[in-house]
Coordinates of C-alpha atoms in Angstrom, one line a residue:
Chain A
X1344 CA 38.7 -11.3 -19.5
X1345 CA 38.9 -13.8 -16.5
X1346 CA 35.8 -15.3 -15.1
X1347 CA 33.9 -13.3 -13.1
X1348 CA 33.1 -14.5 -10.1
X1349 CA 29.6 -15.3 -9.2
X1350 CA 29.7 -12.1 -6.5
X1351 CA 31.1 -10.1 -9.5
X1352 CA 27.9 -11.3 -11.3
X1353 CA 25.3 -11.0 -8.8
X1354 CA 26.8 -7.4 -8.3
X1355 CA 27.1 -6.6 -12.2
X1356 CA 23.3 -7.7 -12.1
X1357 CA 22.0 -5.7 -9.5
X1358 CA 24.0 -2.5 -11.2
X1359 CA 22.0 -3.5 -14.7
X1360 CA 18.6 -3.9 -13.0
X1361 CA 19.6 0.1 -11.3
X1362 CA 20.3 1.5 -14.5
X1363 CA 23.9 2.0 -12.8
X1364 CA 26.0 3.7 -15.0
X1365 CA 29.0 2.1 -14.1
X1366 CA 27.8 -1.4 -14.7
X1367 CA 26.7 -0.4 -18.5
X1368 CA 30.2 0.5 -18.8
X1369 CA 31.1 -2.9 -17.7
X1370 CA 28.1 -5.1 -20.4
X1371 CA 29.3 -2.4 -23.3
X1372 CA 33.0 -3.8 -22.8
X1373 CA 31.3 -7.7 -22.3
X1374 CA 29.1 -7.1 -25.0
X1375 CA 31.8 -8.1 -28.1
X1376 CA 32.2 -11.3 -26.5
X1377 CA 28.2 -12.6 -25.8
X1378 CA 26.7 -14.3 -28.0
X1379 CA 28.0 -17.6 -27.5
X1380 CA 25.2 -18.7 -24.8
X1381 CA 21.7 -20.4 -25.7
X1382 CA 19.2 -17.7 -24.4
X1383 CA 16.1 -19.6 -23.8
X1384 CA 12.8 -17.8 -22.8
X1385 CA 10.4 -19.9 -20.8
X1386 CA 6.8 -18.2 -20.1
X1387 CA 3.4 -19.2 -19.6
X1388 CA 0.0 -19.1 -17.2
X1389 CA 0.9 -18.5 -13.5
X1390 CA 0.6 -22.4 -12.1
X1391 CA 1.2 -23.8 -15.4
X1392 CA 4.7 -24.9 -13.7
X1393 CA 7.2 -23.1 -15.2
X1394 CA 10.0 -23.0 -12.5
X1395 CA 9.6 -26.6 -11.8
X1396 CA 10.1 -27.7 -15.7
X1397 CA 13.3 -24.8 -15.6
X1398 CA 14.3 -26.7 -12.6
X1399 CA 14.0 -30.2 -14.5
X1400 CA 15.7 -29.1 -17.4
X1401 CA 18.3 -27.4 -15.9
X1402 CA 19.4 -30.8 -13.8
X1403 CA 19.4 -32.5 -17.1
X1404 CA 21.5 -30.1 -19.3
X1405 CA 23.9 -30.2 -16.0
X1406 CA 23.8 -34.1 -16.4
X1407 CA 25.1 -33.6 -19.9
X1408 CA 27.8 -31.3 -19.2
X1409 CA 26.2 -27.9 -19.6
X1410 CA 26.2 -24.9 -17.5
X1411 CA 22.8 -23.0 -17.0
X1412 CA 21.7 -19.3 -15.6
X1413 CA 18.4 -19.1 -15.0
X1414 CA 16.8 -15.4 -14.8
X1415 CA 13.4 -15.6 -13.1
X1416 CA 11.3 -12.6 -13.9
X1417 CA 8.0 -12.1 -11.5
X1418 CA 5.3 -9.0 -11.0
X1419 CA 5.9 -6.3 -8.5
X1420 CA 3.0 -4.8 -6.9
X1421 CA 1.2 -2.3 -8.3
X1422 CA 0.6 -0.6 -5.0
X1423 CA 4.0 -0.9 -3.3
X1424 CA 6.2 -1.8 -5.6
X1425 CA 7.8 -4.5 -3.7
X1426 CA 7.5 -8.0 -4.8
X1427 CA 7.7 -11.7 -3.3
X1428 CA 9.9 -13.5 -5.9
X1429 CA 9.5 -17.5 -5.1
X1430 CA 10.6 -19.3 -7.8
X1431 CA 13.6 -20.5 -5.7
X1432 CA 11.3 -22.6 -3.8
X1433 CA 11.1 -24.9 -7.0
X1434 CA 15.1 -24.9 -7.4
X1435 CA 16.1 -25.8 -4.3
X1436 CA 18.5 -28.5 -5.1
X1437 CA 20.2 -26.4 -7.6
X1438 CA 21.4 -23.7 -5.1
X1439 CA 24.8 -25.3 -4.5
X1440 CA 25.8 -26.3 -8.1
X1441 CA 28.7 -24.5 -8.9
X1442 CA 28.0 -24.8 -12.6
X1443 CA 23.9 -23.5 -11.9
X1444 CA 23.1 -19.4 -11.3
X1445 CA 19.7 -18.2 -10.4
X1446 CA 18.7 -14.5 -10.0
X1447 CA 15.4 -13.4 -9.2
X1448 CA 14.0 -10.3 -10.7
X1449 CA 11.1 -8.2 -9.7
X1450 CA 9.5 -6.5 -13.3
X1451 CA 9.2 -3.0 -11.4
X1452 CA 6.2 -1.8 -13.3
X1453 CA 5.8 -0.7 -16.7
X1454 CA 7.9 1.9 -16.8
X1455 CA 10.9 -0.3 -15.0
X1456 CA 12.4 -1.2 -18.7
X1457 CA 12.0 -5.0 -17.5
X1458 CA 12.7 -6.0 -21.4
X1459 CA 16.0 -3.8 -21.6
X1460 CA 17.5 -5.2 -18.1
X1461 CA 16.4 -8.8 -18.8
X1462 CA 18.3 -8.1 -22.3
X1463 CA 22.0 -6.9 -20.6
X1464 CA 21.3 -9.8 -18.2
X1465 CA 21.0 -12.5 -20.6
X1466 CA 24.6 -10.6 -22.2
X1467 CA 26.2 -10.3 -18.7
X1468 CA 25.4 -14.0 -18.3
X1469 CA 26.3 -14.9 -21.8
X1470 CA 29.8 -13.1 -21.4
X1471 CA 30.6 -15.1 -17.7
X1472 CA 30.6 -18.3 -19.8
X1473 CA 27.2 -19.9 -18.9
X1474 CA 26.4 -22.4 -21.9
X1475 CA 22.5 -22.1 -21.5
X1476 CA 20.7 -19.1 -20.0
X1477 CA 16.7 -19.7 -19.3
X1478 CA 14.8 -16.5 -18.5
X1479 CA 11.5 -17.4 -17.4
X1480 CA 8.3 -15.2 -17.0
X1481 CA 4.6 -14.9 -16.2
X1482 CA 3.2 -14.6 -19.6
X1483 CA 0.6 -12.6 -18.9
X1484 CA 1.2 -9.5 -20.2
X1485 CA 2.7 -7.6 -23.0
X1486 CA 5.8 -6.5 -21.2
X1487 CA 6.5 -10.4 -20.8
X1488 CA 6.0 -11.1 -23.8
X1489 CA 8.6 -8.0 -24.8
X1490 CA 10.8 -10.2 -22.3
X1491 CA 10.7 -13.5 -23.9
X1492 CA 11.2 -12.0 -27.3
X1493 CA 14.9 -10.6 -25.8
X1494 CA 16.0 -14.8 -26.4
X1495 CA 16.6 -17.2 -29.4
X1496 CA 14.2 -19.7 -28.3
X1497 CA 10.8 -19.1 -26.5
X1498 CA 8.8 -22.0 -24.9
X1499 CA 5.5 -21.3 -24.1
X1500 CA 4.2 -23.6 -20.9
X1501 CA 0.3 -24.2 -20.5
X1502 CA -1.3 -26.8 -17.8
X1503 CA -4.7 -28.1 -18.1
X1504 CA -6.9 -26.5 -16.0
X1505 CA -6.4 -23.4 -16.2
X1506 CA -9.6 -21.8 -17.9
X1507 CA -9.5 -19.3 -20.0
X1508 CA -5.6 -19.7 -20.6
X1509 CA -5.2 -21.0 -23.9
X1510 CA -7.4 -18.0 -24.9
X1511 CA -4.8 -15.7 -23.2
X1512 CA -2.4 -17.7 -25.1
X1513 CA -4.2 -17.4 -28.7
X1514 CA -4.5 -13.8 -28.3
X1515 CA -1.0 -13.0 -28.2
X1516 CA 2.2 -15.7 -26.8
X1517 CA 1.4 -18.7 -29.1
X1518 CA 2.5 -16.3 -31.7
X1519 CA 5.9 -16.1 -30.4
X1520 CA 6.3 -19.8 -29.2
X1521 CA 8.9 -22.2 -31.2
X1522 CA 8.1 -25.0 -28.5
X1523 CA 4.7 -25.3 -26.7
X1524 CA 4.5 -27.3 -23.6
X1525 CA 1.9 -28.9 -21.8
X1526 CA 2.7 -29.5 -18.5
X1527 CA 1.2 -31.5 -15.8
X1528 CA 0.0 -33.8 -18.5
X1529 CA -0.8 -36.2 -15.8
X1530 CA -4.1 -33.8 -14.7
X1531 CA -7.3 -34.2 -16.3
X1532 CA -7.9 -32.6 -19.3
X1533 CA -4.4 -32.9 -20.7
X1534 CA -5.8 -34.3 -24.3
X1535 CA -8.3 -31.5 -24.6
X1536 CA -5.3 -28.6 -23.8
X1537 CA -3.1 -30.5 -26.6
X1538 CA -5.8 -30.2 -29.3
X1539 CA -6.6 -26.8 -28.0
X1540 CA -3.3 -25.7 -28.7
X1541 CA -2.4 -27.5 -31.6
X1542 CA -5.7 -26.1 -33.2
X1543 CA -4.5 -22.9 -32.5
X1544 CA -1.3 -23.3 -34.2
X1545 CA -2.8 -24.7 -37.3
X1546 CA -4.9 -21.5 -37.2
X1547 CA -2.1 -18.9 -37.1
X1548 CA 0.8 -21.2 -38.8
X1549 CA 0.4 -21.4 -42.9
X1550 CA 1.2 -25.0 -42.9
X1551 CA -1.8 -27.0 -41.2
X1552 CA -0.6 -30.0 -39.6
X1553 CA -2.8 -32.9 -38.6
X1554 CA -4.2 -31.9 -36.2
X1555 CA -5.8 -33.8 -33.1
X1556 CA -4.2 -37.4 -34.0
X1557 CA -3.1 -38.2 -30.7
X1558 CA -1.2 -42.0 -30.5
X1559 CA -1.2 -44.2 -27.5
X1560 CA 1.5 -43.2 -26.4
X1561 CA 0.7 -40.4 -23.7
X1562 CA 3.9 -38.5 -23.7
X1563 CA 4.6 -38.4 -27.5
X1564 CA 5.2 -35.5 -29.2
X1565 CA 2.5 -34.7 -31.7
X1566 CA 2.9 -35.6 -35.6
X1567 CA 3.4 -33.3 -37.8
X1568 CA 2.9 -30.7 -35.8
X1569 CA 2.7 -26.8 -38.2
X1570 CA 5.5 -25.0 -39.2
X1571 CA 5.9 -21.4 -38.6
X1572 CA 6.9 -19.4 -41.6
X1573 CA 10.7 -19.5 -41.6
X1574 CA 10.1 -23.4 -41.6
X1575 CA 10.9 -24.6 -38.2
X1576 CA 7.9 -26.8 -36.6
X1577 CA 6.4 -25.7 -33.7
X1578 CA 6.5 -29.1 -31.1
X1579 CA 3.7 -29.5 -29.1
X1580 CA 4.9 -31.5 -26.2
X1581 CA 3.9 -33.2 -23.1
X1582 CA 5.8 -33.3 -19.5
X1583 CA 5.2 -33.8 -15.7
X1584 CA 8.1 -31.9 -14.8
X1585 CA 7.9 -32.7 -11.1
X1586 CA 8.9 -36.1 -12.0
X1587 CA 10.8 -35.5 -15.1
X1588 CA 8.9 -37.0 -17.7
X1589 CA 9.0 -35.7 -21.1
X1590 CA 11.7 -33.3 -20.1
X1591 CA 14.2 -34.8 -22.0
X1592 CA 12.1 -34.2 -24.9
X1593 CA 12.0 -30.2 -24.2
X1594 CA 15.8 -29.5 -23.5
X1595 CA 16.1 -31.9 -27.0
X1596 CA 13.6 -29.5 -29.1
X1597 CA 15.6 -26.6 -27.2
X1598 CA 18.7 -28.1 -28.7
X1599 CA 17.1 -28.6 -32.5
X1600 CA 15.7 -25.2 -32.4
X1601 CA 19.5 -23.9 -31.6
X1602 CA 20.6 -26.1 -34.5
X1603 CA 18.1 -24.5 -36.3
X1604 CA 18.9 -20.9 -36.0
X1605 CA 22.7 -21.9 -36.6
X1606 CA 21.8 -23.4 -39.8
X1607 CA 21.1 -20.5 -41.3
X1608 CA 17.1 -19.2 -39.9
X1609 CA 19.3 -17.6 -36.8
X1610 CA 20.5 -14.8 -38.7
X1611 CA 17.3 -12.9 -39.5
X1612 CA 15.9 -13.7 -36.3
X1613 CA 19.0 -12.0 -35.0
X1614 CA 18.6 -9.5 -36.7
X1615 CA 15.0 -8.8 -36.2
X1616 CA 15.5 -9.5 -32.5
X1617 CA 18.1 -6.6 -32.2
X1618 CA 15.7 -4.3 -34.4
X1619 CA 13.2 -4.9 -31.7
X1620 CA 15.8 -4.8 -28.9
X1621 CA 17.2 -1.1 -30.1
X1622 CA 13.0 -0.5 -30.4
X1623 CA 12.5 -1.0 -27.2
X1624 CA 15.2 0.9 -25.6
X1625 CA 14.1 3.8 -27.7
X1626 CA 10.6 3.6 -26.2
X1627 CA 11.9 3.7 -22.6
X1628 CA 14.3 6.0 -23.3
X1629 CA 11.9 8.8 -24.7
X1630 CA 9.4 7.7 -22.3
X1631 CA 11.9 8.4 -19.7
X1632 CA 12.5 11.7 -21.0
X1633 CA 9.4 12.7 -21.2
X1634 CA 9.2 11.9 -17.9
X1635 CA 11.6 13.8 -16.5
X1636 CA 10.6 16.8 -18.7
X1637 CA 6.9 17.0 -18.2
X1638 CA 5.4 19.5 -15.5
X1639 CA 4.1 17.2 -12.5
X1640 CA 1.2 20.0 -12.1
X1641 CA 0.6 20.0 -15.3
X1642 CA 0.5 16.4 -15.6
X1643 CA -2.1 15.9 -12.6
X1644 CA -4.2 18.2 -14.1
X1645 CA -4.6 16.5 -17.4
X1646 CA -5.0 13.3 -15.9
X1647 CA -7.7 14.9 -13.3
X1648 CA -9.4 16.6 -16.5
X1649 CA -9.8 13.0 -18.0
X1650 CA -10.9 12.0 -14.7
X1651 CA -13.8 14.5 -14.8
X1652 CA -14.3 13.3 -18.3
X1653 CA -13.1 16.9 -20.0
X1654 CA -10.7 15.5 -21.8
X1655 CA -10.1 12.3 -23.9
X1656 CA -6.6 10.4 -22.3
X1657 CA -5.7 10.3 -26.2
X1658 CA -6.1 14.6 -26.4
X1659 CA -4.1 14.5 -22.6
X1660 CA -1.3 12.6 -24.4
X1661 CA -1.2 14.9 -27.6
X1662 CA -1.1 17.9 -25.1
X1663 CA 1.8 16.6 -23.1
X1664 CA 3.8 15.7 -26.3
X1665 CA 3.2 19.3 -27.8
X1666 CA 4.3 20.9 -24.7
X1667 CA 7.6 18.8 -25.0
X1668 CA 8.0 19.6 -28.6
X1669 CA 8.0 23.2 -28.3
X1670 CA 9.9 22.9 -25.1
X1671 CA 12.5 21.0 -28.1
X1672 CA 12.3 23.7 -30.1
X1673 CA 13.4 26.6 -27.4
X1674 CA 16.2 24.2 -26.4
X1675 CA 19.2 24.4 -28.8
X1676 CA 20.3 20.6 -29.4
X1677 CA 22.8 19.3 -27.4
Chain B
X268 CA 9.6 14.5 -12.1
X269 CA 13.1 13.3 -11.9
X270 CA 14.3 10.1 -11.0
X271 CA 17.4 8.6 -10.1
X272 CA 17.8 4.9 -9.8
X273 CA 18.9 4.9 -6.6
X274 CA 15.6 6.5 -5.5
X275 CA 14.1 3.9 -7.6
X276 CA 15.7 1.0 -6.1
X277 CA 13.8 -1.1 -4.0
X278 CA 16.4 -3.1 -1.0
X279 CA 16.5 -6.8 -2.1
X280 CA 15.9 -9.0 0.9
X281 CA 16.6 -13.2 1.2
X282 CA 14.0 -14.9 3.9
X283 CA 14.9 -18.5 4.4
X284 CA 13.9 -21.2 6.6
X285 CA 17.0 -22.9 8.1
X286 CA 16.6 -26.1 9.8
X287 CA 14.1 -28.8 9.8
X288 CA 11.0 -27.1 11.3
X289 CA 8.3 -27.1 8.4
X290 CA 6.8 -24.0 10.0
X291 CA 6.8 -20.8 7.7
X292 CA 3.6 -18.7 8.5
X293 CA 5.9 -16.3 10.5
X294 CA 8.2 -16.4 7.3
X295 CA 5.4 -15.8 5.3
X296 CA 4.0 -12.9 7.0
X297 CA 7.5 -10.9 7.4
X298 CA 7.8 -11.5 3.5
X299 CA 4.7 -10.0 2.8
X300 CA 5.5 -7.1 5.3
X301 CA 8.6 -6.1 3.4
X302 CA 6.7 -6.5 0.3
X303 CA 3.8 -4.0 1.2
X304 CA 7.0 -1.9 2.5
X305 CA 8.2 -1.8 -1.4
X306 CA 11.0 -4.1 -0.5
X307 CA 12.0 -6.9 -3.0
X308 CA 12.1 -10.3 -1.0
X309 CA 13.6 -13.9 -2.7
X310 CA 11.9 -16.3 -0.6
X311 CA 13.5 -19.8 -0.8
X312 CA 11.2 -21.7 1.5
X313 CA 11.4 -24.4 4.0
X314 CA 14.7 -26.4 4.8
X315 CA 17.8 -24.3 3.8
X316 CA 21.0 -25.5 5.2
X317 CA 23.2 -22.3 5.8
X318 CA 25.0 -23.4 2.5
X319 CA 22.1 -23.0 0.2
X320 CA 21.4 -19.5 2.2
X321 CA 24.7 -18.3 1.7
X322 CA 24.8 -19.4 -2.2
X323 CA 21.2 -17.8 -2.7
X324 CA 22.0 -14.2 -0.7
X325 CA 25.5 -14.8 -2.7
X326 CA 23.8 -14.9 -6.2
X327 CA 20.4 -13.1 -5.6
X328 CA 22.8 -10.0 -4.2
X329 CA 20.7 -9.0 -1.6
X330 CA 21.1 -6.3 0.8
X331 CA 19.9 -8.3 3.9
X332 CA 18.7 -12.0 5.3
X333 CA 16.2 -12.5 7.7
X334 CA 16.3 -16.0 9.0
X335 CA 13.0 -17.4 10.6
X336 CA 14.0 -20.9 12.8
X337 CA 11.8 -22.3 15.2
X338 CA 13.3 -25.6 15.7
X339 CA 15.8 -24.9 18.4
X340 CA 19.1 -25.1 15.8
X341 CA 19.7 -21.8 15.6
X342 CA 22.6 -21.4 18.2
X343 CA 24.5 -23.7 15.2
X344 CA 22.7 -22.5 12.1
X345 CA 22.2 -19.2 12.5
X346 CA 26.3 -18.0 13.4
X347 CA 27.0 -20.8 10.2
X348 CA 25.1 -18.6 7.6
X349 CA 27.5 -15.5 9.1
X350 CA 30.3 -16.9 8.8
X351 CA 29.2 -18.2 5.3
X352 CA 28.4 -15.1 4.0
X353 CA 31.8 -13.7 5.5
X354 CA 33.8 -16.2 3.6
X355 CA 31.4 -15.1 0.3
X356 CA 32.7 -11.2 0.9
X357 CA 29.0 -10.4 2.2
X358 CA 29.9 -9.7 5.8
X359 CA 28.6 -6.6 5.8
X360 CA 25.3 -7.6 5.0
X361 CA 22.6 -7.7 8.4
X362 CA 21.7 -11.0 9.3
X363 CA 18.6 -10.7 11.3
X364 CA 16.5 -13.7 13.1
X365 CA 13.1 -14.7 14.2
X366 CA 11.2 -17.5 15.1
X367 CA 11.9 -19.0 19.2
X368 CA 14.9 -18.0 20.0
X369 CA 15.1 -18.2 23.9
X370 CA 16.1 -15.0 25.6
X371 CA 19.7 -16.0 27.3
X372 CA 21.0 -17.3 23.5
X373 CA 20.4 -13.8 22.0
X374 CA 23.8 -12.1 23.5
X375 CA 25.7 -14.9 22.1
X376 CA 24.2 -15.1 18.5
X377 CA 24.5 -11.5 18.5
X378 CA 28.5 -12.2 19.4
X379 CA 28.0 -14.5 16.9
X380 CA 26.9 -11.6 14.2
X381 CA 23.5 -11.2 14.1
X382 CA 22.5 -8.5 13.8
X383 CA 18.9 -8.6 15.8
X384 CA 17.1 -11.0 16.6
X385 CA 12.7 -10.5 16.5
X386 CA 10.8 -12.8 18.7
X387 CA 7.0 -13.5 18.8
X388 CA 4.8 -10.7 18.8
X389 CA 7.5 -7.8 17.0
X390 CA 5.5 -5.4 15.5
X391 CA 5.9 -6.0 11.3
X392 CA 6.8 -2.4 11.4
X393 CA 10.0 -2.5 13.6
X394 CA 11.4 -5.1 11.5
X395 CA 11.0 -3.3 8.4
X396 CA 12.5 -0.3 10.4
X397 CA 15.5 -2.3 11.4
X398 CA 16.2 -3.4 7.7
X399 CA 15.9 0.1 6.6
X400 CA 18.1 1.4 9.0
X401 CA 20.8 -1.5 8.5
X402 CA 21.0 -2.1 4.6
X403 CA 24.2 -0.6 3.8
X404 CA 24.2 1.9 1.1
X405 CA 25.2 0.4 -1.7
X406 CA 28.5 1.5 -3.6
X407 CA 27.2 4.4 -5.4
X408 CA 29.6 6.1 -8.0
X409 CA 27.2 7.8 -10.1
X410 CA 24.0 6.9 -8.6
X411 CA 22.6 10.3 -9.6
X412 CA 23.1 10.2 -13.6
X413 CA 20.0 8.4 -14.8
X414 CA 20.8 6.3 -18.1
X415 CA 19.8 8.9 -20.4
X416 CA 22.3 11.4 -18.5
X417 CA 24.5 8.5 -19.2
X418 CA 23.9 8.1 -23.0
X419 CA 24.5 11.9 -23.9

């Protein structure tokens, strides 16, 4: 296969993101040669400054010979379904780099199988040759978090300031982070974000570190920081990626955890990855069925009679499934 | 309840600033139009040469790019980001303009290849109207097998 060209790409892309038939032709015969790229998830807080560290790190792997995707994943309305995606704004001086691609995706809702297109993405951008793919994300909710899990290495960004965040974080992304980031470490409350987090991660990691022994030096990565149970330790890590600082740092840990997963740890993690990957797809794609099969009249109704508090949503879903079983049963299998 | 993609697809639309005018309200508010409208729109912000427009519409894949310039560049600019996107293989994608554009240079942007140009004052709706009408359908071999028709 020759190089696509970034048109090819783009187009390839949108063809994924349609559920286009013909461009899953084209990933199943790219698909045997991925798997060479760094997929990198970035998520965190909206405003903890996500596209802005991408942004940083991308110059800098550039500046050491690397090429980079970057797949930038943000909400569409609820209510429209459209979607303002503007994490562009933060790449500007990237645009024109031949060796730099940046897509913009819209999630399209829950049922838009955002983890599964993100997923042939990362492959279609692995197969074209790019050496470092970053798919960033809100992490807000469980379908990013389904995103992030689709690469090798997931950084989780937090800013101080943000309230309630690091709870957010506790309750579900620190879980899947192997490099935490504080960013805008410049801001007040910087110190208190760090402990926060590191806290946390003693908390849910088996291996306590030391927790809260901050040096002098403001932009040093924290001792000994805990060790998730495969044996890799979580960084906690400070940058102000609108001037660069500490960035060097990141795209370094990036680089360790990679060294990481080839020593050895990469293979389960693979394999658990695809597990979830195939998991996934088998979710949307009986969802989808289901869909498509069940009555629309009957499906208002059930949803008015939970409305009008007849019928628990739990009892509405059991009803719907049943109709589709025996629906199954009348059908001969194809 | 049967869906296709192509029913499901939302148009993909770039709105860029070009030139040097740090102005984007107007910008702003068409965004959010073809937002409401269920369209999906990369915004890239204030001072785009028509090279960084061109590269973004190129990788983004978008279906149409509405240009917002109040500066008084656009008789250069605006026909640059054309011809751009001609050289890229995207000429058949609708350029359309806003902003202050005087009324005698819209004849010759249009000769140019814009395809309309909005001043002050368009309703939101007419543009959205103009984009829907203009996107070109996108190459659709199979647009009505859904992935699951696809996997049997």
């Amino acid at each position: 296969m020759s190089r696509p060209s970034k048109r090819e790409l783009a187009r390839l892309i949108t063809g994924i993101e349609n559920g286009d038939p013909n461009a899953l032709r084209t990933l199943r015969e790219w698909y045997g040669r991925a798997g060479r790229a760094h997929i990198v998830g970035v998520t965190g807080a909206p405003g903890s400054g996500k596209s802005t560290l991408v942004a940083a790190l991308t110059r800098l792997a550039r500046s050491r010979g690397q090429t980079v995707a970057i797949v930038s994943v943000d909400p569409s309305s609820p209510f429209t379904g459209g979607a303002i995606l503007g994490d562009r704004i933060r790449m500007r001086e990237l645009f024109e780099d031949e060796g730099v691609f940046i897509r913009s995706m819209a999630n399209r809702g829950a049922l838009g199988g955002i983890a599964r297109s993100t997923a042939d993405i990362a492959v279609a951008l692995d197969a074209a040759g790019y050496d470092l793919v970053f798919i960033e994300t809100v992490g807000a909710g469980q379908a990013e978090v389904e995103v992030a899990r689709v690469a090798e290495t997931i950084v989780v960004v937090e800013a101080p300031g943000l309230g309630d965040d690091i709870q957010a974080i506790k309750a579900g992304i620190l879980e899947i982070a192997d490099i935490l980031v504080v960013n805008k470490a410049d801001r007040e409350g910087a110190e208190r974000t760090m402990s926060a987090l590191q806290a946390a991660l003693d908390l849910s990691t088996p291996s306590a570190g030391t927790a809260g022994h901050h040096g002098p030096g403001a932009l040093r990565r924290v001792e000994a920081p805990a060790a998730n149970a495969a044996g890799w330790r979580i960084p906690v890590l400070k940058t102000i990626a609108t001037e660069g600082t500490g960035v060097e740092a990141v795209l370094d840990a990036i680089a360790r955890h990679r060294q990481y997963l080839d020593q050895g740890a990469g293979a389960q993690r693979r394999a658990q990855r695809l597990e979830y990957e195939v998991t996934i797809r088998l979710r949307d794609l009986l969802l989808k069925r289901a869909m498509q099969q069940i009555e629309p009249a009957r499906y208002r109704a059930l949803i008015e009679a939970c409305i009008a508090r007849e019928l628990h949503p739990q009892d509405a879903a059991q009803a719907l499934l049943n109709a589709l079983s025996r629906e199954a049963d009348r059908t001969p299998v194809e | 309840m049967t869906q296709t993609p192509e029913a499901a697809r939302p148009l993909r639309i770039l709105i860029a600033k070009p030139g040097l005018d740090g102005h984007d309200r107007g910008a702003k508010v068409i965004a959010r139009a073809l937002r409401d409208a269920g369209m999906e729109v990369i915004y890239t912000g204030l001072r785009q040469t028509p090279e960084m427009i061109a590269a973004a519409a190129l990788q983004e894949d978008v279906d149409a790019v509405g240009l917002s310039i109040l500066s008084g560049a656009h008789n250069t600019l605006l026909p640059r980001v054309v011809e751009l996107l001609r050289q890229n293989g995207m000429g058949d994608v609708p350029v359309f303009a806003g902003g202050i554009i005087p009324d005698e240079d819209v004849p010759g942007l249009k000769a140019a290849g814009i395809a309309e140009v909005f001043g002050p004052g368009t309703p939101l709706s007419e543009i959205v109207q103009f984009i829907r009408e203009h996107t070109p359908p996108r190459h659709a071999v199979g647009h009505q097998s859904s992935i699951i028709n696809h996997q049997s």
